[in-house]
Amino acid sequence: MNAPSLEDVEAARPRVYAHMQPTPLLHHPLLDEWIGCETWVKHENHNPTGAFKIRGGLNLVAQLSPDERRRGVVSASTGNHGQSIAFACRVHGVPCHIFVPVGSNPDKMAAMRALGADVVEYGRDFDEAREHVEALAPRNGWRYVHSANEPWLIAGVGTLAAEVFDHLPDVDWIFTPVGGGSGASGCCIVRTGRGSHARVVGVQACGADAFARSWRGPARVTTDRVVTCADGVATRTTYDLTFSILKKELDEVVTLEEEEFGEGVRAALRLTHNLAEPAGGAPLAAARQMAPQLAGSRIVCVMSGGNIDGATLTRVLSR
């Protein structure tokens, strides 16, 4: 399985833009004051599904064979990837099955069902749902769509980074959350392909840090459980394709405590007037954590999604 190239990202644009528009890249002076440098936000929370993942789904499903479309697709998700696949399948008339962990974000599950997906709750976390799907898919003849080990997915989400560099070619730092790693991989591929000096920083949770520990250490790590409010980064392991890209290309990893995720959500609301889910606000909190290193820089924070449920939002704001 080969990593996609910058050419693959550029080729994905027509498939992506057939069903969505480029998202805003906005400069927020209040964030300049809060972080201490010139701060721009890539508002992927403005996408039709409220998250960046839609780009990958549109690129992948558009390229399925007629036989794969007839058989339908299946995937595991905590919500945003599932919405991406459900949206793309609805557009292209493909049967869609999404397995989510038990107790997942109810709003994300409702959105997937509204898009026509068959949504099934299974397992205690994303990786347990994923393992169940991987056993089930061959028996049912479905085309399994992994949330990370899919070159077409990565090329699709890489279009967000292409938009960043189109409008801000001299950016110094890009902060993006890391769950499965497709978004960060896309940023690295475009950064390197464009010959940019920008440093790409991945953001994880202290309670779901398998990627961070694997990236920093000599061996890949799998943990027994995840403990984080940020379902977009709640993974217990690393994935072959994205990890191989990020081990080589990523410049830094920041891990956040749970309160820092809340701080990111509150900062998004107060300083940009945008609603971010915990993973979507994480880049703001990570940049704040790294503020001494960023003085004099121009940075971009990828607000990866805005699909926060009411209970989580109430809890975060009450703090």
mmCIF file of N, CA and C in Angstrom, residues 61 64 68-79 81-90 93-100 109 112-113 115-122 126 129-130 132-134 136-147:
data_model
loop_
_atom_site.group_PDB
_atom_site.id
_atom_site.type_symbol
_atom_site.label_atom_id
_atom_site.label_comp_id
_atom_site.label_asym_id
_atom_site.label_seq_id
_atom_site.Cartn_x
_atom_site.Cartn_y
_atom_site.Cartn_z
ATOM 1 N N VAL A 61 -15.208 7.078 -2.414
ATOM 2 C CA VAL A 61 -16.421 6.441 -2.943
ATOM 3 C C VAL A 61 -16.585 6.740 -4.431
ATOM 4 N N LEU A 64 -14.870 3.933 -6.463
ATOM 5 C CA LEU A 64 -15.204 2.524 -6.307
ATOM 6 C C LEU A 64 -15.632 1.916 -7.640
ATOM 7 N N GLU A 68 -18.085 -2.976 -6.453
ATOM 8 C CA GLU A 68 -18.002 -2.522 -5.060
ATOM 9 C C GLU A 68 -19.214 -1.673 -4.699
ATOM 10 N N ARG A 69 -19.662 -0.837 -5.613
ATOM 11 C CA ARG A 69 -20.846 -0.021 -5.349
ATOM 12 C C ARG A 69 -22.085 -0.889 -5.151
ATOM 13 N N ARG A 70 -22.198 -1.921 -5.936
ATOM 14 C CA ARG A 70 -23.352 -2.813 -5.814
ATOM 15 C C ARG A 70 -23.342 -3.535 -4.473
ATOM 16 N N ARG A 71 -22.160 -4.000 -4.043
ATOM 17 C CA ARG A 71 -22.054 -4.761 -2.796
ATOM 18 C C ARG A 71 -22.187 -3.877 -1.561
ATOM 19 N N GLY A 72 -21.861 -2.600 -1.691
ATOM 20 C CA GLY A 72 -21.952 -1.689 -0.562
ATOM 21 C C GLY A 72 -20.673 -1.634 0.235
ATOM 22 N N VAL A 73 -20.587 -0.631 1.101
ATOM 23 C CA VAL A 73 -19.387 -0.439 1.909
ATOM 24 C C VAL A 73 -19.718 -0.545 3.387
ATOM 25 N N VAL A 74 -18.683 -0.819 4.167
ATOM 26 C CA VAL A 74 -18.812 -0.880 5.616
ATOM 27 C C VAL A 74 -17.575 -0.246 6.237
ATOM 28 N N SER A 75 -17.777 0.408 7.364
ATOM 29 C CA SER A 75 -16.645 1.015 8.051
ATOM 30 C C SER A 75 -16.955 1.126 9.533
ATOM 31 N N ALA A 76 -15.915 1.377 10.320
ATOM 32 C CA ALA A 76 -16.055 1.663 11.746
ATOM 33 C C ALA A 76 -15.688 3.117 11.976
ATOM 34 N N SER A 77 -16.358 3.742 12.935
ATOM 35 C CA SER A 77 -16.134 5.165 13.152
ATOM 36 C C SER A 77 -16.636 5.578 14.519
ATOM 37 N N THR A 78 -16.075 6.664 15.040
ATOM 38 C CA THR A 78 -16.678 7.315 16.210
ATOM 39 C C THR A 78 -17.659 8.386 15.772
ATOM 40 N N GLY A 79 -17.727 8.660 14.457
ATOM 41 C CA GLY A 79 -18.748 9.584 13.983
ATOM 42 C C GLY A 79 -18.403 10.389 12.752
ATOM 43 N N HIS A 81 -15.794 10.205 10.487
ATOM 44 C CA HIS A 81 -15.464 9.372 9.333
ATOM 45 C C HIS A 81 -16.721 8.682 8.819
ATOM 46 N N GLY A 82 -17.557 8.202 9.733
ATOM 47 C CA GLY A 82 -18.793 7.545 9.335
ATOM 48 C C GLY A 82 -19.718 8.476 8.571
ATOM 49 N N GLN A 83 -19.804 9.734 9.025
ATOM 50 C CA GLN A 83 -20.606 10.711 8.295
ATOM 51 C C GLN A 83 -20.040 10.955 6.900
ATOM 52 N N SER A 84 -18.718 10.973 6.808
ATOM 53 C CA SER A 84 -18.064 11.162 5.512
ATOM 54 C C SER A 84 -18.455 10.064 4.542
ATOM 55 N N ILE A 85 -18.354 8.825 4.990
ATOM 56 C CA ILE A 85 -18.685 7.693 4.116
ATOM 57 C C ILE A 85 -20.175 7.669 3.808
ATOM 58 N N ALA A 86 -20.993 7.954 4.811
ATOM 59 C CA ALA A 86 -22.440 7.968 4.594
ATOM 60 C C ALA A 86 -22.836 9.052 3.590
ATOM 61 N N PHE A 87 -22.244 10.227 3.717
ATOM 62 C CA PHE A 87 -22.538 11.326 2.794
ATOM 63 C C PHE A 87 -22.165 10.942 1.363
ATOM 64 N N ALA A 88 -20.949 10.415 1.187
ATOM 65 C CA ALA A 88 -20.474 10.051 -0.144
ATOM 66 C C ALA A 88 -21.305 8.913 -0.729
ATOM 67 N N CYS A 89 -21.674 7.946 0.104
ATOM 68 C CA CYS A 89 -22.498 6.831 -0.388
ATOM 69 C C CYS A 89 -23.881 7.319 -0.817
ATOM 70 N N ARG A 90 -24.430 8.258 -0.085
ATOM 71 C CA ARG A 90 -25.733 8.806 -0.480
ATOM 72 C C ARG A 90 -25.631 9.511 -1.837
ATOM 73 N N GLY A 93 -25.172 6.730 -4.457
ATOM 74 C CA GLY A 93 -26.137 5.635 -4.476
ATOM 75 C C GLY A 93 -25.566 4.298 -4.054
ATOM 76 N N VAL A 94 -24.729 4.295 -3.024
ATOM 77 C CA VAL A 94 -24.061 3.074 -2.562
ATOM 78 C C VAL A 94 -24.594 2.681 -1.185
ATOM 79 N N PRO A 95 -24.977 1.428 -0.953
ATOM 80 C CA PRO A 95 -25.388 1.001 0.392
ATOM 81 C C PRO A 95 -24.255 1.185 1.394
ATOM 82 N N CYS A 96 -24.599 1.625 2.587
ATOM 83 C CA CYS A 96 -23.575 2.002 3.575
ATOM 84 C C CYS A 96 -23.916 1.441 4.944
ATOM 85 N N HIS A 97 -22.923 0.828 5.588
ATOM 86 C CA HIS A 97 -23.065 0.271 6.937
ATOM 87 C C HIS A 97 -21.943 0.840 7.806
ATOM 88 N N ILE A 98 -22.297 1.439 8.938
ATOM 89 C CA ILE A 98 -21.308 2.029 9.844
ATOM 90 C C ILE A 98 -21.476 1.421 11.233
ATOM 91 N N PHE A 99 -20.379 0.923 11.787
ATOM 92 C CA PHE A 99 -20.365 0.400 13.155
ATOM 93 C C PHE A 99 -19.657 1.419 14.053
ATOM 94 N N VAL A 100 -20.319 1.767 15.158
ATOM 95 C CA VAL A 100 -19.782 2.759 16.092
ATOM 96 C C VAL A 100 -19.704 2.144 17.484
ATOM 97 N N MET A 109 -24.437 9.900 15.421
ATOM 98 C CA MET A 109 -25.186 8.716 14.970
ATOM 99 C C MET A 109 -26.459 9.125 14.231
ATOM 100 N N MET A 112 -25.583 10.258 10.707
ATOM 101 C CA MET A 112 -25.285 9.149 9.795
ATOM 102 C C MET A 112 -26.560 8.463 9.339
ATOM 103 N N ARG A 113 -27.481 8.260 10.256
ATOM 104 C CA ARG A 113 -28.755 7.629 9.881
ATOM 105 C C ARG A 113 -29.540 8.527 8.932
ATOM 106 N N LEU A 115 -28.354 10.409 6.764
ATOM 107 C CA LEU A 115 -27.708 10.310 5.457
ATOM 108 C C LEU A 115 -27.957 8.954 4.787
ATOM 109 N N GLY A 116 -28.691 8.077 5.476
ATOM 110 C CA GLY A 116 -29.071 6.811 4.868
ATOM 111 C C GLY A 116 -28.248 5.613 5.276
ATOM 112 N N ALA A 117 -27.313 5.791 6.211
ATOM 113 C CA ALA A 117 -26.469 4.674 6.629
ATOM 114 C C ALA A 117 -27.188 3.773 7.622
ATOM 115 N N ASP A 118 -26.882 2.489 7.564
ATOM 116 C CA ASP A 118 -27.281 1.527 8.589
ATOM 117 C C ASP A 118 -26.242 1.627 9.703
ATOM 118 N N VAL A 119 -26.631 2.128 10.866
ATOM 119 C CA VAL A 119 -25.691 2.385 11.962
ATOM 120 C C VAL A 119 -25.910 1.360 13.066
ATOM 121 N N VAL A 120 -24.839 0.679 13.446
ATOM 122 C CA VAL A 120 -24.899 -0.361 14.472
ATOM 123 C C VAL A 120 -23.891 -0.025 15.570
ATOM 124 N N GLU A 121 -24.335 -0.060 16.827
ATOM 125 C CA GLU A 121 -23.417 0.143 17.953
ATOM 126 C C GLU A 121 -22.788 -1.188 18.331
ATOM 127 N N TYR A 122 -21.461 -1.175 18.448
ATOM 128 C CA TYR A 122 -20.762 -2.401 18.831
ATOM 129 C C TYR A 122 -19.438 -2.036 19.494
ATOM 130 N N PHE A 126 -13.530 2.626 19.558
ATOM 131 C CA PHE A 126 -13.402 2.569 18.107
ATOM 132 C C PHE A 126 -12.694 1.303 17.646
ATOM 133 N N ALA A 129 -14.841 -1.793 17.692
ATOM 134 C CA ALA A 129 -15.794 -1.754 16.577
ATOM 135 C C ALA A 129 -15.082 -2.060 15.262
ATOM 136 N N ARG A 130 -13.898 -1.498 15.082
ATOM 137 C CA ARG A 130 -13.123 -1.728 13.853
ATOM 138 C C ARG A 130 -12.776 -3.209 13.685
ATOM 139 N N HIS A 132 -14.326 -5.768 14.837
ATOM 140 C CA HIS A 132 -15.556 -6.503 14.521
ATOM 141 C C HIS A 132 -15.899 -6.354 13.031
ATOM 142 N N VAL A 133 -15.774 -5.139 12.514
ATOM 143 C CA VAL A 133 -16.060 -4.884 11.096
ATOM 144 C C VAL A 133 -15.107 -5.662 10.203
ATOM 145 N N GLU A 134 -13.844 -5.702 10.577
ATOM 146 C CA GLU A 134 -12.850 -6.400 9.755
ATOM 147 C C GLU A 134 -13.135 -7.896 9.681
ATOM 148 N N LEU A 136 -16.306 -9.075 9.948
ATOM 149 C CA LEU A 136 -17.638 -9.189 9.357
ATOM 150 C C LEU A 136 -17.650 -8.931 7.853
ATOM 151 N N ALA A 137 -16.838 -7.998 7.398
ATOM 152 C CA ALA A 137 -16.894 -7.544 5.997
ATOM 153 C C ALA A 137 -16.742 -8.665 4.978
ATOM 154 N N PRO A 138 -15.755 -9.557 5.118
ATOM 155 C CA PRO A 138 -15.610 -10.610 4.090
ATOM 156 C C PRO A 138 -16.822 -11.525 4.012
ATOM 157 N N ARG A 139 -17.452 -11.799 5.139
ATOM 158 C CA ARG A 139 -18.609 -12.693 5.166
ATOM 159 C C ARG A 139 -19.811 -12.100 4.433
ATOM 160 N N ASN A 140 -19.919 -10.773 4.464
ATOM 161 C CA ASN A 140 -21.069 -10.111 3.855
ATOM 162 C C ASN A 140 -20.777 -9.550 2.469
ATOM 163 N N GLY A 141 -19.522 -9.643 2.043
ATOM 164 C CA GLY A 141 -19.164 -9.159 0.718
ATOM 165 C C GLY A 141 -19.059 -7.659 0.602
ATOM 166 N N TRP A 142 -19.056 -6.944 1.739
ATOM 167 C CA TRP A 142 -18.968 -5.493 1.710
ATOM 168 C C TRP A 142 -17.550 -5.035 1.393
ATOM 169 N N ARG A 143 -17.435 -3.866 0.803
ATOM 170 C CA ARG A 143 -16.128 -3.243 0.600
ATOM 171 C C ARG A 143 -15.781 -2.518 1.892
ATOM 172 N N TYR A 144 -14.778 -3.041 2.598
ATOM 173 C CA TYR A 144 -14.377 -2.446 3.870
ATOM 174 C C TYR A 144 -13.556 -1.187 3.624
ATOM 175 N N VAL A 145 -13.945 -0.092 4.290
ATOM 176 C CA VAL A 145 -13.210 1.167 4.203
ATOM 177 C C VAL A 145 -12.559 1.438 5.552
ATOM 178 N N HIS A 146 -11.255 1.264 5.613
ATOM 179 C CA HIS A 146 -10.511 1.575 6.824
ATOM 180 C C HIS A 146 -10.443 3.086 6.979
ATOM 181 N N SER A 147 -10.455 3.580 8.208
ATOM 182 C CA SER A 147 -10.458 5.032 8.428
ATOM 183 C C SER A 147 -9.094 5.675 8.232
#
